[in-house]
């Protein structure tokens, strides 16, 4: 029976006669044979070429077989090599010690060639099967790791989709409920303004025609300060109209942001999406007891309509701007930001076919170790309850997956952080490639 020629057996024995007998039987059976006369030289030899199996004599000069075995099993490079101890029948050997050190078997001297070949063949097959099993486990583990990562991404996408669906329905409902009474008030404010103007003109005519009113009328005019009232009432109506205009603008921005009725790809105004997002976040930009207002610097370049999924892109803008505000708030609360807080939003056309959006803050920056994990699902540096670690992961999926684009982060300590988003102007052309 022939064996693979790359299966080298290392014989470690200080007795030439034993080596000759073993080597002859193994070579005849088709194995390659290497020889070492003591433990030290065997260890040194294995560093250059690792054998498939070691036949190791127990009693040798220098370090004995047990010590040689112990050293080999301590090394990650050699611990997996099967070791069979060799001992004479007349020698009193503690076999349990050998097994405890990692040996797989014993053979006795004088050798029986068939027994040696049978034990060597068995342990080589076991070693091969073990190696194949470990490789299979490693491969399956890698596959499971990839599958788990995909499952996490799918779960995060489902969670965020459900959240955005719920948010969209809530926003749509609120917008509808607010829009009806606001539209009623807004429509009547114009009429009220006309009525007030007419009444004031009529009152002015009365004053011209009857410059000397009765004492009761004169007293009432002084009590209500008629001149101030006639001057201030139109201003109040104008302010009310401005207020209803503002509410209508906010409602429109909420509807445009959620865009629940626009789940299809269509050309949109990128600047409008950014501005709607800023309007929704307006309350966070204002000054509060802990910090001054956050300055928004817009550096918009003329952009053509961009073919995209509007609600998804608005979601990315919301995540990036909200994260920049979080970073600035944290920096100011910890005394790490001594300059005025600022977020710069810049847009450009890249190579005529792509659009780039840059959202940058002048906060303390992001450490390199954290920056490498920013887009990992569920990774967050925020305290429990302040963040899920899904925002940037979802943004990455939206830009790279749904829009065939790119998103990345650049950060410099003490100077701030910038997120870059690049998407094609015409998404369908990219997807058709």
XYZ file of C-alpha atoms in Angstrom:
433
model
C 0.000 0.000 0.000
C 1.499 3.352 -1.060
C 1.211 6.652 0.902
C 1.513 10.267 -0.159
C 5.143 11.258 -0.506
C 4.665 14.607 1.265
C 3.885 12.857 4.570
C 7.254 13.162 6.288
C 7.799 11.161 9.496
C 10.413 12.522 11.904
C 12.230 9.818 13.904
C 13.877 11.127 17.083
C 16.138 8.441 18.599
C 19.780 8.315 19.684
C 20.140 4.608 18.716
C 21.186 4.158 15.040
C 19.865 0.584 14.990
C 16.367 1.709 15.957
C 16.467 4.500 13.405
C 17.556 2.100 10.669
C 14.740 -0.369 11.379
C 12.035 2.277 11.561
C 13.269 4.254 8.572
C 13.453 1.132 6.410
C 9.871 0.109 7.187
C 8.481 3.620 6.670
C 10.359 4.276 3.416
C 9.244 0.921 2.059
C 5.631 1.909 2.860
C 6.000 5.117 0.836
C 6.685 7.690 3.545
C 9.427 10.290 3.588
C 11.682 10.062 6.651
C 13.691 12.657 8.574
C 15.984 11.816 11.505
C 17.126 13.644 14.658
C 19.432 12.073 17.290
C 18.244 14.121 20.302
C 15.455 16.438 21.460
C 17.270 19.740 20.907
C 18.165 18.990 17.293
C 14.627 17.687 16.664
C 13.098 20.978 17.867
C 15.551 22.988 15.774
C 14.874 20.858 12.705
C 11.093 21.205 13.007
C 11.396 25.017 12.837
C 12.582 24.659 9.219
C 10.253 21.893 8.080
C 7.252 20.604 9.944
C 6.691 16.802 9.749
C 3.314 15.125 9.498
C 4.051 12.916 12.552
C 6.871 12.429 15.106
C 8.172 9.102 16.464
C 9.847 10.221 19.712
C 12.105 8.098 21.934
C 11.526 8.609 25.672
C 15.057 7.923 26.946
C 17.638 10.161 25.218
C 20.703 12.149 26.250
C 20.126 15.848 26.967
C 16.425 16.593 27.249
C 14.359 13.419 27.299
C 11.303 12.674 25.178
C 8.854 14.038 27.742
C 10.567 17.465 27.843
C 10.862 17.504 24.055
C 7.138 16.763 23.772
C 6.282 19.463 26.321
C 8.209 22.120 24.383
C 6.675 21.107 21.076
C 3.147 21.277 22.496
C 3.786 24.726 23.964
C 4.510 26.203 20.529
C 1.516 27.221 18.363
C 3.477 26.172 15.250
C 4.077 22.588 16.421
C 1.399 21.734 18.984
C -0.905 20.072 16.444
C 1.712 17.567 15.162
C 0.841 14.058 16.439
C 3.589 12.499 18.616
C 4.003 8.763 19.205
C 6.360 7.825 22.033
C 8.782 4.919 21.636
C 9.931 2.932 24.641
C 11.557 -0.483 25.356
C 9.530 -3.197 27.057
C 12.171 -3.361 29.780
C 11.843 0.406 30.554
C 9.538 1.511 33.310
C 7.687 4.407 31.777
C 4.839 6.461 33.129
C 2.598 6.329 30.062
C -0.037 8.568 31.598
C 2.583 11.328 31.771
C 3.154 11.089 28.046
C -0.556 11.272 27.282
C -0.970 14.223 29.651
C 1.753 16.043 27.718
C -0.154 15.570 24.445
C 1.174 12.340 22.942
C -1.307 10.319 20.900
C 0.159 6.796 21.311
C 3.024 4.531 22.395
C 4.937 1.827 20.486
C 7.375 -0.571 22.115
C 10.832 -1.863 21.204
C 11.752 -4.169 19.575
C 9.513 -2.856 16.835
C 6.895 -4.792 14.942
C 6.866 -3.198 11.487
C 3.197 -3.903 10.800
C 2.161 -2.461 14.181
C 4.265 0.673 13.594
C 2.789 1.216 10.133
C -0.754 0.602 11.401
C -0.387 3.114 14.265
C 1.346 5.675 12.059
C -1.331 5.345 9.336
C -4.181 5.616 11.860
C -2.845 8.763 13.510
C -2.002 10.395 10.190
C -5.568 9.839 9.025
C -6.895 11.195 12.321
C -4.617 14.211 11.971
C -5.810 14.826 8.415
C -9.446 14.476 9.436
C -8.912 16.840 12.360
C -7.221 19.381 10.092
C -10.035 19.130 7.546
C -12.605 19.488 10.316
C -10.865 22.589 11.689
C -10.721 24.096 8.192
C -14.401 23.294 7.687
C -15.283 24.842 11.052
C -13.190 27.915 10.210
C -14.896 28.253 6.826
C -18.352 27.769 8.314
C -17.544 30.220 11.104
C -16.523 32.803 8.519
C -19.716 32.132 6.551
C -21.810 32.432 9.717
C -20.031 35.658 10.621
C -20.881 37.099 7.205
C -24.454 35.842 7.512
C -24.755 37.340 10.991
C -23.453 40.677 9.740
C -25.985 40.634 6.899
C -28.709 39.721 9.378
C -27.714 42.639 11.613
C -27.820 44.995 8.648
C -31.211 43.618 7.593
C -32.529 43.971 11.133
C -31.240 47.516 11.410
C -32.770 48.343 8.027
C -36.112 46.850 9.075
C -36.023 48.705 12.388
C -35.201 52.011 10.742
C -37.710 51.461 7.948
C -40.406 50.742 10.508
C -39.390 53.789 12.515
C -39.420 56.016 9.433
C -42.741 54.551 8.329
C -44.225 55.295 11.736
C -42.660 58.757 11.747
C -43.992 59.453 8.270
C -47.510 58.424 9.252
C -47.285 60.501 12.422
C -45.957 63.530 10.536
C -48.603 63.147 7.843
C -51.333 62.963 10.480
C -50.021 65.935 12.439
C -49.483 67.952 9.274
C -53.043 67.227 8.183
C -54.536 68.133 11.572
C -52.518 71.348 11.796
C -52.983 72.323 8.174
C -56.785 72.495 8.321
C -57.174 75.043 11.163
C -54.075 76.957 10.035
C -55.470 77.248 6.512
C -58.723 78.538 7.996
C -56.894 81.112 10.139
C -54.523 82.068 7.324
C -57.411 82.638 4.927
C -59.331 84.757 7.440
C -56.306 86.821 8.417
C -56.309 88.426 4.971
C -59.989 89.323 5.330
C -59.396 90.532 8.891
C -56.594 92.768 7.673
C -58.926 94.279 5.046
C -61.687 94.787 7.615
C -59.284 96.430 10.069
C -58.002 98.779 7.387
C -61.578 99.677 6.404
C -62.589 100.343 10.024
C -59.518 102.492 10.639
C -60.236 104.516 7.494
C -63.860 104.908 8.614
C -62.750 105.991 12.086
C -60.372 108.520 10.557
C -63.262 109.958 8.494
C -65.386 110.248 11.659
C -62.541 112.120 13.360
C -62.298 114.519 10.420
C -66.064 115.055 10.247
C -66.634 115.287 14.019
C -63.432 116.715 15.488
C -65.239 117.517 18.768
C -66.670 114.201 20.079
C -68.881 114.015 23.165
C -67.296 113.756 26.585
C -68.043 110.008 26.859
C -66.445 109.277 23.481
C -63.477 111.460 24.290
C -62.966 109.619 27.590
C -63.119 106.220 25.887
C -60.652 107.349 23.183
C -58.195 108.372 25.863
C -58.760 105.156 27.807
C -57.948 102.888 24.844
C -55.312 105.264 23.427
C -57.015 105.425 20.050
C -54.016 106.770 18.182
C -51.770 103.936 19.355
C -54.514 101.379 18.630
C -54.985 102.657 15.076
C -51.236 102.426 14.522
C -50.603 99.081 16.237
C -53.641 97.036 15.152
C -52.516 96.679 11.488
C -49.071 95.630 12.739
C -50.644 92.931 14.930
C -52.653 91.562 12.007
C -49.517 91.567 9.838
C -47.634 89.666 12.579
C -50.469 87.126 12.774
C -50.259 86.655 9.019
C -46.488 86.119 9.272
C -47.102 83.556 12.033
C -49.587 81.573 9.973
C -47.204 81.741 7.002
C -44.491 80.306 9.243
C -46.729 77.478 10.469
C -47.752 76.641 6.914
C -44.075 76.580 5.916
C -43.241 74.217 8.776
C -46.137 71.910 7.866
C -45.017 71.904 4.239
C -41.454 71.122 5.306
C -42.653 68.203 7.436
C -44.628 66.824 4.516
C -41.715 67.332 2.134
C -39.298 65.715 4.586
C -41.324 62.543 5.086
C -42.511 62.354 1.458
C -44.467 59.208 2.278
C -46.237 59.511 -1.070
C -42.937 59.639 -2.974
C -41.347 56.209 -2.506
C -40.267 56.206 -6.134
C -37.171 57.675 -7.700
C -37.683 61.145 -9.154
C -35.716 64.344 -9.874
C -35.614 66.552 -6.772
C -34.034 69.780 -5.552
C -31.249 68.745 -3.148
C -31.105 72.216 -1.604
C -34.812 72.083 -0.807
C -34.310 68.794 1.043
C -31.432 70.236 3.076
C -33.372 73.411 3.867
C -36.433 71.426 4.955
C -34.218 69.375 7.260
C -32.683 72.515 8.766
C -36.152 73.933 9.337
C -37.188 70.820 11.249
C -34.010 71.065 13.351
C -34.421 74.815 13.873
C -35.127 74.488 17.586
C -31.800 72.721 18.107
C -29.904 75.459 16.291
C -31.161 78.224 18.562
C -29.231 79.516 21.574
C -30.028 77.983 24.954
C -28.859 78.305 28.563
C -25.786 76.147 27.883
C -24.558 77.544 24.551
C -25.031 80.242 21.932
C -26.794 79.544 18.645
C -25.170 77.200 16.128
C -24.292 79.044 12.948
C -25.293 77.401 9.668
C -23.079 78.377 6.736
C -24.517 77.432 3.342
C -22.084 77.222 0.451
C -24.480 76.049 -2.241
C -23.367 75.664 -5.840
C -26.006 75.672 -8.615
C -27.289 72.093 -8.807
C -29.484 70.476 -11.431
C -32.374 68.279 -10.264
C -30.964 64.999 -8.919
C -32.718 61.695 -9.587
C -33.067 60.007 -6.184
C -35.361 58.690 -3.457
C -36.201 61.991 -1.775
C -37.383 60.721 1.623
C -34.334 58.469 1.996
C -31.944 61.272 1.096
C -33.678 63.605 3.563
C -33.175 60.921 6.184
C -29.420 60.971 5.496
C -29.324 64.778 5.820
C -31.215 64.531 9.105
C -28.788 61.930 10.507
C -25.651 63.838 9.490
C -26.803 67.271 10.682
C -28.231 65.872 13.934
C -24.954 64.046 14.613
C -23.005 67.266 14.004
C -25.263 69.066 16.496
C -24.743 66.263 19.034
C -20.966 66.549 18.652
C -21.056 70.331 19.107
C -23.377 70.095 22.122
C -21.142 67.503 23.789
C -17.998 69.529 23.070
C -19.486 72.713 24.497
C -20.877 70.975 27.601
C -17.410 69.518 28.294
C -15.611 72.797 27.647
C -13.807 71.416 24.585
C -15.139 74.045 22.175
C -13.992 77.602 22.800
C -15.007 79.015 19.395
C -18.453 79.718 17.993
C -20.217 76.502 16.980
C -20.646 76.198 13.244
C -21.964 73.716 10.684
C -20.983 74.278 7.061
C -23.011 72.697 4.255
C -21.419 72.727 0.839
C -22.749 71.345 -2.458
C -20.950 70.856 -5.759
C -21.288 69.126 -9.116
C -18.461 66.593 -9.595
C -17.354 65.629 -13.099
C -20.752 66.775 -14.467
C -22.393 63.434 -13.572
C -22.153 63.415 -9.763
C -23.290 65.657 -6.931
C -21.327 66.051 -3.690
C -22.803 67.215 -0.386
C -20.411 68.050 2.455
C -21.700 68.542 6.006
C -18.922 69.684 8.351
C -18.758 70.870 11.952
C -15.948 72.682 13.760
C -16.071 70.429 16.816
C -13.207 68.486 18.442
C -13.022 65.791 15.749
C -13.319 62.008 15.894
C -10.500 59.656 17.058
C -9.191 57.313 14.338
C -10.202 54.159 16.245
C -13.812 55.375 16.425
C -13.879 56.739 12.861
C -13.174 53.251 11.485
C -16.364 51.926 13.151
C -18.725 54.826 12.410
C -20.775 52.980 9.787
C -20.962 49.680 11.717
C -24.516 48.716 12.738
C -25.308 49.368 16.429
C -21.977 51.119 17.050
C -22.444 54.307 19.057
C -20.419 56.454 21.453
C -23.546 58.017 22.922
C -24.910 57.078 26.375
C -27.678 54.499 26.693
C -30.944 56.017 25.548
C -29.268 58.730 23.465
C -28.538 56.732 20.318
C -29.085 53.330 18.694
C -26.009 53.276 16.458
C -28.268 52.852 13.425
C -28.243 56.346 11.904
C -24.909 56.242 10.084
C -25.277 52.565 9.204
C -28.632 53.259 7.565
C -27.210 56.342 5.851
C -24.392 54.195 4.446
C -26.925 51.672 3.137
C -29.090 54.390 1.588
C -26.184 56.102 -0.194
C -24.115 53.097 -1.299
C -26.917 50.586 -1.803
C -30.009 52.499 -2.881
C -28.226 55.354 -4.668
C -25.018 53.633 -5.868
C -23.036 56.454 -4.288
C -20.299 57.023 -1.736
C -20.239 58.288 1.838
C -17.170 58.793 3.991
C -15.846 60.764 6.928
C -12.784 62.961 7.310
C -11.821 64.281 10.724
C -8.929 66.312 12.125
C -8.421 66.616 15.911
C -9.322 70.088 17.216
C -10.507 71.192 13.750
C -13.718 69.261 13.256
C -15.403 66.525 11.260
C -16.768 66.436 7.729
C -19.054 63.870 6.129
C -19.062 63.626 2.343
C -21.905 62.220 0.265
C -21.583 61.670 -3.473
C -24.459 60.398 -5.605
C -24.997 60.228 -9.370
C -27.217 62.892 -10.906
C -29.159 60.213 -12.797
C -29.480 57.098 -10.665
C -31.246 54.937 -13.260
C -28.240 55.183 -15.576
C -25.947 53.870 -12.867
C -28.273 51.006 -11.933
C -28.632 50.011 -15.583
C -24.908 49.401 -16.010
